[in-house]
mmCIF file of C-alpha atoms in Angstrom:
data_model
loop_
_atom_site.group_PDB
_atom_site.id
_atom_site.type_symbol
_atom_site.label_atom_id
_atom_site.label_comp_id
_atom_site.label_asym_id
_atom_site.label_seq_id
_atom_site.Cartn_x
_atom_site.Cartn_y
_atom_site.Cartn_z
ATOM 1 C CA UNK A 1 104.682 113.073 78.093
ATOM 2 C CA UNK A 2 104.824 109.694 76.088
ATOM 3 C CA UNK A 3 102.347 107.117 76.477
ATOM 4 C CA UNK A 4 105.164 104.921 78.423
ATOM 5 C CA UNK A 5 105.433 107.814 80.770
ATOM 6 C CA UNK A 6 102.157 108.204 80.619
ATOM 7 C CA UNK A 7 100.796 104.234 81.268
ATOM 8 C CA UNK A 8 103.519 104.326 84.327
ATOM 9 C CA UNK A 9 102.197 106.923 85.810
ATOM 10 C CA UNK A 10 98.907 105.574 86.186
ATOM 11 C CA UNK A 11 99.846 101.861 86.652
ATOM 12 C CA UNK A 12 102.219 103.074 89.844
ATOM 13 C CA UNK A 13 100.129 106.389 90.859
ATOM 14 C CA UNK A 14 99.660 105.302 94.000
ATOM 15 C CA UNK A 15 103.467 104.905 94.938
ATOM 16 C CA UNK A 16 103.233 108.470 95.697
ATOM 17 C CA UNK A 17 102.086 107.833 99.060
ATOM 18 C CA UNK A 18 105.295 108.071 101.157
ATOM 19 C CA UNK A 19 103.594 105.616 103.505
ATOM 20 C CA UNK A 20 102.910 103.316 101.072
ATOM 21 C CA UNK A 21 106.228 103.247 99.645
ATOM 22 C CA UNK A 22 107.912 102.508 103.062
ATOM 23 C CA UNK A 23 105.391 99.356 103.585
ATOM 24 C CA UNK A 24 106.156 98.147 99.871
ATOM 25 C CA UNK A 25 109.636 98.181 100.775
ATOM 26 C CA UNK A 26 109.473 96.096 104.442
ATOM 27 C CA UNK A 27 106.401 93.979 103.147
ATOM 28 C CA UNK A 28 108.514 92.960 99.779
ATOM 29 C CA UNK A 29 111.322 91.641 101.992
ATOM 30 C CA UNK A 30 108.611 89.688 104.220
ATOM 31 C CA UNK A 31 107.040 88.412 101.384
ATOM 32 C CA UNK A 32 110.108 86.899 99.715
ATOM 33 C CA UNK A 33 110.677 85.143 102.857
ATOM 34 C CA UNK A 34 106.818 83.777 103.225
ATOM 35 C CA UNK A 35 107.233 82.615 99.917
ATOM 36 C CA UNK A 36 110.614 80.866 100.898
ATOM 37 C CA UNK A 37 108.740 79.214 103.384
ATOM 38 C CA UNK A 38 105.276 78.266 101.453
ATOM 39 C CA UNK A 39 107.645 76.200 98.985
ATOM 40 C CA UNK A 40 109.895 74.714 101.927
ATOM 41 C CA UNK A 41 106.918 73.347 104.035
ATOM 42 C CA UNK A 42 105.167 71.093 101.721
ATOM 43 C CA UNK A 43 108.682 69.244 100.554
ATOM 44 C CA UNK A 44 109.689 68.951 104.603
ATOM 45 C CA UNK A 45 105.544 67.275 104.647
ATOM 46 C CA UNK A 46 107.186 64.691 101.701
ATOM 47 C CA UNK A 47 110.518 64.437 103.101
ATOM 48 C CA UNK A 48 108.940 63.320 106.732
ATOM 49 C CA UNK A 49 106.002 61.360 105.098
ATOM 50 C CA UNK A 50 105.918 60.536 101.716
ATOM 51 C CA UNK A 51 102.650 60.973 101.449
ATOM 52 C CA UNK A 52 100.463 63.445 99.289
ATOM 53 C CA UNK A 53 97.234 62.870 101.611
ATOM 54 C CA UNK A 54 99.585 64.360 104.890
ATOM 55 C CA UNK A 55 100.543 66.886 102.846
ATOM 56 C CA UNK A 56 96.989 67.877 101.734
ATOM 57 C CA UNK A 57 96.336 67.559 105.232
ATOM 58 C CA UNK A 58 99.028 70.144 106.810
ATOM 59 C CA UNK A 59 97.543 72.614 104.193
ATOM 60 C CA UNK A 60 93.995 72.024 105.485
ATOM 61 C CA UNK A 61 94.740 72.817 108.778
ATOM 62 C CA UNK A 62 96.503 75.770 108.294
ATOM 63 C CA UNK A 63 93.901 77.232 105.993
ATOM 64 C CA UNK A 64 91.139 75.901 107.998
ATOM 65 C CA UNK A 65 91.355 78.697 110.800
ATOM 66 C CA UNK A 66 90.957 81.430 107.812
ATOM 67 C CA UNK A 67 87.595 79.501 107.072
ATOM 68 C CA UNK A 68 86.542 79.025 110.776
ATOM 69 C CA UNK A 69 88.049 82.940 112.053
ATOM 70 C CA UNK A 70 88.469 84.952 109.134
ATOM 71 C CA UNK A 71 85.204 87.297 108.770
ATOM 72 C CA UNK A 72 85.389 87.538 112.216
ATOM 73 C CA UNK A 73 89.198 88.416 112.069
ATOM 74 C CA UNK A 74 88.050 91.260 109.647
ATOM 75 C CA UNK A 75 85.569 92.588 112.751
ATOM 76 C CA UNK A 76 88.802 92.834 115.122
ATOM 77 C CA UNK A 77 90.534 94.657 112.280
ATOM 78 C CA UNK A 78 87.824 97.023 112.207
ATOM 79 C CA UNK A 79 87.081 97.637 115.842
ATOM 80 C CA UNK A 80 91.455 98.341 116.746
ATOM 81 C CA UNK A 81 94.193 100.810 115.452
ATOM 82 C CA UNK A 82 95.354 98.318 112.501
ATOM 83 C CA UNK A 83 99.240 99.140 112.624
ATOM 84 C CA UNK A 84 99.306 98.169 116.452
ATOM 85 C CA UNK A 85 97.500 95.052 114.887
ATOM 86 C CA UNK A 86 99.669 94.080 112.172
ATOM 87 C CA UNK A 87 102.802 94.637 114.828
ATOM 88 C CA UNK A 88 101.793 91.906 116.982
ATOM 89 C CA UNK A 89 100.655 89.447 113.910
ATOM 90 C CA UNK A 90 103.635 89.875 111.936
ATOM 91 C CA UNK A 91 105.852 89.458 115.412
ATOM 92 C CA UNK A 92 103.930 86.474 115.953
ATOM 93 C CA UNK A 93 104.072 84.940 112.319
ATOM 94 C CA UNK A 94 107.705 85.176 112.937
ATOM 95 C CA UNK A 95 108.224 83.379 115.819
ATOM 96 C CA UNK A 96 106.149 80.573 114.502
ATOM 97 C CA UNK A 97 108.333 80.476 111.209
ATOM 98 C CA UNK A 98 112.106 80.630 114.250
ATOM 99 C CA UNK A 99 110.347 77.251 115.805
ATOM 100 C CA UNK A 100 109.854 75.566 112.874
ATOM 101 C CA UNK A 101 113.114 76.097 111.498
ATOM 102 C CA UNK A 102 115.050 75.598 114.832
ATOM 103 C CA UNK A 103 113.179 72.018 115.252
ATOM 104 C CA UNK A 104 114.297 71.216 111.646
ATOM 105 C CA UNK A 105 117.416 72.473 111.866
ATOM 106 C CA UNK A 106 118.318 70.870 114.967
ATOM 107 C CA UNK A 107 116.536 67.462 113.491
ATOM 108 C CA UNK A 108 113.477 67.568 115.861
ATOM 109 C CA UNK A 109 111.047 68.134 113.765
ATOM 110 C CA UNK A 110 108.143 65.726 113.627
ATOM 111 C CA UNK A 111 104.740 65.638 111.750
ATOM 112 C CA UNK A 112 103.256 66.303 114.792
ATOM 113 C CA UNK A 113 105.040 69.832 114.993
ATOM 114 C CA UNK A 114 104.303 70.190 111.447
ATOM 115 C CA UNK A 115 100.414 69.991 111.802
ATOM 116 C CA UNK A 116 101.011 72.135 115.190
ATOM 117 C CA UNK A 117 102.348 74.834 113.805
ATOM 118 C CA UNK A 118 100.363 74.813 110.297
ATOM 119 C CA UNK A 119 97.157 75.362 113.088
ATOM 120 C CA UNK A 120 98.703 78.474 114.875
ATOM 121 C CA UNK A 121 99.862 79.634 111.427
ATOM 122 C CA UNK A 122 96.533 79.962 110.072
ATOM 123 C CA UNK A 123 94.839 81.194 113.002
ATOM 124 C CA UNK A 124 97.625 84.263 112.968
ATOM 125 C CA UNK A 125 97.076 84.377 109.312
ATOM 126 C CA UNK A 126 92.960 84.504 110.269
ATOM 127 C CA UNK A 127 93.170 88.342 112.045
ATOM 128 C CA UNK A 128 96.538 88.769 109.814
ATOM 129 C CA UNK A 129 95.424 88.989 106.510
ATOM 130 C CA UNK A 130 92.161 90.841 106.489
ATOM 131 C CA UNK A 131 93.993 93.613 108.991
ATOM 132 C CA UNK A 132 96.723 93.659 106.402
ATOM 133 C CA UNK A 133 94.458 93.894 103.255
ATOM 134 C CA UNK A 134 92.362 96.339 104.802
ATOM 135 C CA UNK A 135 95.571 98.590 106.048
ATOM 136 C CA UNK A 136 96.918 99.490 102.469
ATOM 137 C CA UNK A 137 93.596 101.616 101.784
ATOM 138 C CA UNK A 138 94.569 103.944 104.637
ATOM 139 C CA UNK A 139 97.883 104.799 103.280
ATOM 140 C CA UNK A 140 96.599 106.734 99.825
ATOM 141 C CA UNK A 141 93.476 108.837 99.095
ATOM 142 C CA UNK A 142 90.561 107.454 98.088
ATOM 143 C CA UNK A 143 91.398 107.694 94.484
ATOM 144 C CA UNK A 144 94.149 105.848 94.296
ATOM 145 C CA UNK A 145 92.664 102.885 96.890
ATOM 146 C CA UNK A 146 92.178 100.302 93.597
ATOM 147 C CA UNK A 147 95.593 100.842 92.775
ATOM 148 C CA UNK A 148 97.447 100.728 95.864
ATOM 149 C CA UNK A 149 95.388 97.282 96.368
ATOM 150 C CA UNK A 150 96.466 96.194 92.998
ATOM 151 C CA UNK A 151 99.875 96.935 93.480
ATOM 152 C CA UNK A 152 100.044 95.374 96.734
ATOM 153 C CA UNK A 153 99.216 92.179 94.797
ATOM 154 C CA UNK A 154 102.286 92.502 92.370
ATOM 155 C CA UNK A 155 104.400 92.896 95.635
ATOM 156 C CA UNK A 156 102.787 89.452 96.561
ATOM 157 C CA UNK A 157 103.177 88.210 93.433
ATOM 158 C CA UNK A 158 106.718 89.604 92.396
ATOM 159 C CA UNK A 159 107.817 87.691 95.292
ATOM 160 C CA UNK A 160 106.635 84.055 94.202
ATOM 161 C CA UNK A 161 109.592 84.629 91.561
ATOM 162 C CA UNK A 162 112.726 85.575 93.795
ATOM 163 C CA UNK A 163 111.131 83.460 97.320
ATOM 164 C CA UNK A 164 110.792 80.039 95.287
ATOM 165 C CA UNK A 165 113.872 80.451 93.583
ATOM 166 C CA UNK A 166 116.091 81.375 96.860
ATOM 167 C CA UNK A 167 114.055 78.132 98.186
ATOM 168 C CA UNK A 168 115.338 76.101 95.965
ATOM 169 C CA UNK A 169 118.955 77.182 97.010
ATOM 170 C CA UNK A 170 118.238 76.456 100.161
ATOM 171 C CA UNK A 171 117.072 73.297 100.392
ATOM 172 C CA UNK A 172 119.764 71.813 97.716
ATOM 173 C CA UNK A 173 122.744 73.457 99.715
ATOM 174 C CA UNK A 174 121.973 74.113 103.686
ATOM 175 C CA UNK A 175 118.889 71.861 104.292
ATOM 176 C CA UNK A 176 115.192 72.887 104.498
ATOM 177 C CA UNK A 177 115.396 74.460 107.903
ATOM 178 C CA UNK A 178 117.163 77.170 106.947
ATOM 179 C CA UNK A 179 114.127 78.126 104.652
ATOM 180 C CA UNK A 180 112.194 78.711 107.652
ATOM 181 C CA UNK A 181 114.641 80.596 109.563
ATOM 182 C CA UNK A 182 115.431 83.353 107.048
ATOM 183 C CA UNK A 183 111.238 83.525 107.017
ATOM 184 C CA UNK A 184 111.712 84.784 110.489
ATOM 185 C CA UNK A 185 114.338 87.377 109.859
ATOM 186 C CA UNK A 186 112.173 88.410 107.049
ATOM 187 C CA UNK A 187 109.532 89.737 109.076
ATOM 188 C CA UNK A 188 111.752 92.001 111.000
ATOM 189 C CA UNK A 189 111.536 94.480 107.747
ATOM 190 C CA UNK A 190 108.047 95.403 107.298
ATOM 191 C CA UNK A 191 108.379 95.209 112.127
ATOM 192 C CA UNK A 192 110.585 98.170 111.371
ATOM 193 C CA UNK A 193 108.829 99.860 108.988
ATOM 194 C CA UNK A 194 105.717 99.551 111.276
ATOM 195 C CA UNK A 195 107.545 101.007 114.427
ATOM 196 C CA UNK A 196 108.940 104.008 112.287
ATOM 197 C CA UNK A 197 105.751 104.828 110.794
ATOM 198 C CA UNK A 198 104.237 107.984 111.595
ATOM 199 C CA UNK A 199 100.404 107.102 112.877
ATOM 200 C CA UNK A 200 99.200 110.883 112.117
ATOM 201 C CA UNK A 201 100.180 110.300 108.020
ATOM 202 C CA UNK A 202 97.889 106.904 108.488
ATOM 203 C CA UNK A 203 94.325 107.994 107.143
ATOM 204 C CA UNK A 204 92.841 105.547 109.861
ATOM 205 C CA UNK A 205 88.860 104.872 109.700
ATOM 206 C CA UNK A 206 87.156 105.202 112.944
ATOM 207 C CA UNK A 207 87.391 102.531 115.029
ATOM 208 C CA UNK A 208 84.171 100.381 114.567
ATOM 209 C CA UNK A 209 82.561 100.208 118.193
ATOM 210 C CA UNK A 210 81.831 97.058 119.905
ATOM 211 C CA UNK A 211 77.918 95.990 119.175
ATOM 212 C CA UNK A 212 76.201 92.672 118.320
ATOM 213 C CA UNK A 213 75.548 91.636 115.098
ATOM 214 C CA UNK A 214 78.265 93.051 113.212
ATOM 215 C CA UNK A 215 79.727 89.870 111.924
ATOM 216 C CA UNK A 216 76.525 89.287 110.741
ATOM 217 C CA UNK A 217 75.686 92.428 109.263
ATOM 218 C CA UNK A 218 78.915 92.623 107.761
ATOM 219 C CA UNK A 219 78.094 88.849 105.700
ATOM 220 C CA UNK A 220 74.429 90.222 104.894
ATOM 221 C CA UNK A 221 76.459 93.273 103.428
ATOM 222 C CA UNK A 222 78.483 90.908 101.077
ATOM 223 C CA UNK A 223 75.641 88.828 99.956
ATOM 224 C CA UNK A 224 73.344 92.030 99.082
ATOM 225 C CA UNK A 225 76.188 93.356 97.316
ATOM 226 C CA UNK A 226 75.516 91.749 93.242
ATOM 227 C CA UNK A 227 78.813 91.641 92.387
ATOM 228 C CA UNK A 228 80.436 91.086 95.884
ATOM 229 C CA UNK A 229 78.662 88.015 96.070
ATOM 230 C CA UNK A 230 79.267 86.966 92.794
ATOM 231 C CA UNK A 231 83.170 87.747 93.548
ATOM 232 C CA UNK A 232 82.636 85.251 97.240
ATOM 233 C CA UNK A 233 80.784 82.644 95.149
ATOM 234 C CA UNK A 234 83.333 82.176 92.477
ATOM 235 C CA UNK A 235 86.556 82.489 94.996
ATOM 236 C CA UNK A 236 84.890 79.525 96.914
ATOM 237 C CA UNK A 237 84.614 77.249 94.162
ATOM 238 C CA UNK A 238 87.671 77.980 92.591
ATOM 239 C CA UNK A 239 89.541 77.955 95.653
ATOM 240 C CA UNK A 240 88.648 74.815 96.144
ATOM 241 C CA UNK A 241 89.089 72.936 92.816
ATOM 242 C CA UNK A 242 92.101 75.322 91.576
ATOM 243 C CA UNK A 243 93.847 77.098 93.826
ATOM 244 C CA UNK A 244 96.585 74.170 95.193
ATOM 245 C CA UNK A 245 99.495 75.205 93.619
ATOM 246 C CA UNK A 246 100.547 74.216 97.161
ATOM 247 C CA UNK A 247 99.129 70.523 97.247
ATOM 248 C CA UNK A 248 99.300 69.895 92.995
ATOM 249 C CA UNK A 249 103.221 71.456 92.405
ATOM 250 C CA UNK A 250 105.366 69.703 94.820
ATOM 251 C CA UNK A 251 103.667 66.120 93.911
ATOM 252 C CA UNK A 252 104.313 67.060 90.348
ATOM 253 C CA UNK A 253 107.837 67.972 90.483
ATOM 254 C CA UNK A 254 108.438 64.468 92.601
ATOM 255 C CA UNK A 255 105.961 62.038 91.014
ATOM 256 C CA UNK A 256 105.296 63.248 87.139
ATOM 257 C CA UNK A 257 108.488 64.925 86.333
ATOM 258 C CA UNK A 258 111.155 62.911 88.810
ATOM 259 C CA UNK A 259 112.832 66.399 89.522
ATOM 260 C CA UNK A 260 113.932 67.568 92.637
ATOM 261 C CA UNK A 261 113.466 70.697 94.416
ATOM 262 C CA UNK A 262 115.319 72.881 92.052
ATOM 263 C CA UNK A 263 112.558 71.899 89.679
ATOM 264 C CA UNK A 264 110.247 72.011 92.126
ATOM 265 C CA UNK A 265 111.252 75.876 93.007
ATOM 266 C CA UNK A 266 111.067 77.160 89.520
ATOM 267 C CA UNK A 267 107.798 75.845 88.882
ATOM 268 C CA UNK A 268 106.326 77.860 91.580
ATOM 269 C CA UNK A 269 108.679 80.676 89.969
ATOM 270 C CA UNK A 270 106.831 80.414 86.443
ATOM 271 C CA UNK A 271 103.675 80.889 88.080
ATOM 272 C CA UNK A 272 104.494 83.897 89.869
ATOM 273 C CA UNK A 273 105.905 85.649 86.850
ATOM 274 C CA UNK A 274 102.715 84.949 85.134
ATOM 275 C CA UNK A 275 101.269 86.349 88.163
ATOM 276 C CA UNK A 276 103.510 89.257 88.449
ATOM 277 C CA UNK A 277 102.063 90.342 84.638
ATOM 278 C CA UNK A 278 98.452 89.820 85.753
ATOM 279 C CA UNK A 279 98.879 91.754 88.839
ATOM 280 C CA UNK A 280 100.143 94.912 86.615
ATOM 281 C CA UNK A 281 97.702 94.238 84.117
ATOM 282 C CA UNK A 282 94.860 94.840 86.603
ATOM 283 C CA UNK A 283 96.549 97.719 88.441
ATOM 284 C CA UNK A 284 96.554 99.244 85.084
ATOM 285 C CA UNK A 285 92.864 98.683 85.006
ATOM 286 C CA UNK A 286 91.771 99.923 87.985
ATOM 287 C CA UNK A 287 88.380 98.690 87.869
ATOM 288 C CA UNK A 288 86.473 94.797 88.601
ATOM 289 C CA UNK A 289 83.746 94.116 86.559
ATOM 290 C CA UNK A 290 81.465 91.175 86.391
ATOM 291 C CA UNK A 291 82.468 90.393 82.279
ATOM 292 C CA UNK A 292 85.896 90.625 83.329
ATOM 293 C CA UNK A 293 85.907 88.603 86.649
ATOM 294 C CA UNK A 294 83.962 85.526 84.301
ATOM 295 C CA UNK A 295 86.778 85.859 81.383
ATOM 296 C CA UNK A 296 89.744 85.616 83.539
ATOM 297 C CA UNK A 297 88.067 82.144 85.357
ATOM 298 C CA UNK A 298 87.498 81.041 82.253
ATOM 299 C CA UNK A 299 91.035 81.556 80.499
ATOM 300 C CA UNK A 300 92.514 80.288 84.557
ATOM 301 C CA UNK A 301 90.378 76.949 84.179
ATOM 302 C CA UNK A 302 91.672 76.271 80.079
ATOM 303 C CA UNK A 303 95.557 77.175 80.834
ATOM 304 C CA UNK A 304 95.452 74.756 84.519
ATOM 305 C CA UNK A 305 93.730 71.832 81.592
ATOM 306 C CA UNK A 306 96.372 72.483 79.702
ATOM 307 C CA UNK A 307 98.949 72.179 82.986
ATOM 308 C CA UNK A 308 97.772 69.182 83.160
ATOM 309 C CA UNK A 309 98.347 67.484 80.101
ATOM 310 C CA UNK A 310 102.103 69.158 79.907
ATOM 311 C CA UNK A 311 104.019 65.948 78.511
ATOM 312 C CA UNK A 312 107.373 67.672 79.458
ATOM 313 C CA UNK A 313 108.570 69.987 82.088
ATOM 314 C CA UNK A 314 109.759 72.464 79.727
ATOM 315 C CA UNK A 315 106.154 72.879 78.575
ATOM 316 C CA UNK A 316 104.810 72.799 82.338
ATOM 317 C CA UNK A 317 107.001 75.862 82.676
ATOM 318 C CA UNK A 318 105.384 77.291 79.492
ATOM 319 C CA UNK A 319 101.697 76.651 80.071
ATOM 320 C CA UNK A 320 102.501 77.400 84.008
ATOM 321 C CA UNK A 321 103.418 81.343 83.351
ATOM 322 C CA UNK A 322 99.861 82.130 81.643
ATOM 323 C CA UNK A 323 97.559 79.972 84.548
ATOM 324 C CA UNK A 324 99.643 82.219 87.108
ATOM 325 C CA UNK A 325 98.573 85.713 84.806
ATOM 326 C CA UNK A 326 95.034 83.996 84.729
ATOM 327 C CA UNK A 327 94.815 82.877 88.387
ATOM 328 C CA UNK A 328 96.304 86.426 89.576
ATOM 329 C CA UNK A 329 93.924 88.706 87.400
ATOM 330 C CA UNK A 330 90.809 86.191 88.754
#
């Protein structure tokens, strides 16, 4: 076998799992179409306000449920059969994404809708994503868990390239509302790749039975854990300071470059091929270590300087493809 064959194998190993490859297909559709919509909501924020505080604002309130609901979100995800779960999340992420875009469409949208909806997003998005996260595992043996995890990233990540760019369309030809209407069809894919599952291929965990003090337990866990903690501790600060691409890129692309949301959409597309590498890269790997968690903040903190200091959009786009490898690797 040649060492192509060979790296290949072991970079995609887990693809194996029929399951798995089923998911990848519906969740790769849903993803494009999330993306479509995380690049249309902040310009509809700028296009209703102006304003770079309102639009730091909608993206606090969506993310602030996550911070409020989300260990306890992982507890629910624990204690209930986790494709059942994901069924009525994803069905309900949808319908959130059809009122949006019929309000916008139909030129009833308000910033009062806006902040509504960012809420019920991210309390959705609170029980979604840690049920979602925590599904993948249970569709490949043990073995190949790191893997399948990893790989479920590049799905993520190969999608900030084609759901920005199809964004971009969108907005420039039919009008922003459309953005979050094809979100909604998205989500019928991985729906029917749920419903069509077989549950006895799932290799479910036990339920985890109702008792007190699990949410806490489960936080003592983390923080006893060296390098889980150390993982929590560095997330939280560099969530914070860093990880806006949401807040930073659409106020770039309107008040530093002058360009509109063509622009706009293809600088969220150089960041997710950068990510797209870095996702493969640590597939490839397999493994988190402490040395290697530090290096990749490190190298995500010098290429988002650089960002910074771009004097031209074509060298935004440059520097923008490494701090998306960088952030995506972190």
């Amino acid at each position: 076998m040649s060492p192509l064959r060979r790296t290949a194998g072991r970079t995609f190993a887990s693809l194996a799992s029929p399951n798995l490859r089923r998911y990848f297909a519906g969740l790769t559709v849903s993803q494009v179409g999330s993306w479509v919509q995380l690049v249309a909501l902040p310009w509809l924020v700028l296009d209703l306000t102006g304003d770079g505080t309102m639009l730091g604002l909608t993206y606090a309130l969506q993310f602030l449920p996550i911070l409020l609901l989300g260990a306890w979100g992982g507890v629910i995800a624990d204690r209930h059969d986790k494709r059942r779960l994901l069924l009525l999340t994803t069905t309900l992420l949808g319908a959130l994404a059809a009122t949006l875009g019929i309000l916008t469409v139909l030129d009833r949208v308000t910033l009062g809708s806006v902040l509504v909806v960012a809420v019920l997003l991210g309390t959705v998005a609170a029980f979604d994503n840690p049920t979602r996260r925590s599904f993948v595992p249970e569709l490949v043996p043990p073995e190949q868990v790191a893997n399948a995890v990893s790989l479920t990233t590049a799905v993520f990540t190969a999608a900030r390239i084609v759901g920005p760019s199809i964004a971009g369309v969108l907005i420039a030809t039919v009008g922003i509302g459309w953005c979050f209407v094809v979100n909604a069809a998205s989500f019928a894919a991985v729906i029917l790749v749920l419903v069509r599952m077989d549950p006895g291929t799932i290799r479910a965990a036990p339920p985890l039975a109702r008792a007190r003090g699990q949410l806490r337990a489960g936080i003592r866990y983390a923080w006893d854990a060296p390098l889980v903690r150390l993982a929590i501790c560095t997330t939280f600060v560099i969530g914070v300071l860093s990880f806006n691409y949401q807040v930073v890129l659409p106020l770039l692309a309107e008040r530093t470059f002058a360009t509109g949301p063509a622009g706009y959409a293809l600088m969220f597309a150089a960041t997710g091929v950068g990510a797209l590498a870095g996702a493969l890269v640590s597939a490839h790997r397999g493994r988190v270590t402490a040395r290697g968690l530090g290096l990749a903040a490190v190298v995500f903190g010098v290429t988002m300087a650089l960002a910074a200091a771009a004097p031209t959009l074509a060298l935004e786009f440059v520097v923008l493809v490494p701090m998306g490898a960088a952030g995506m690797v972190f």
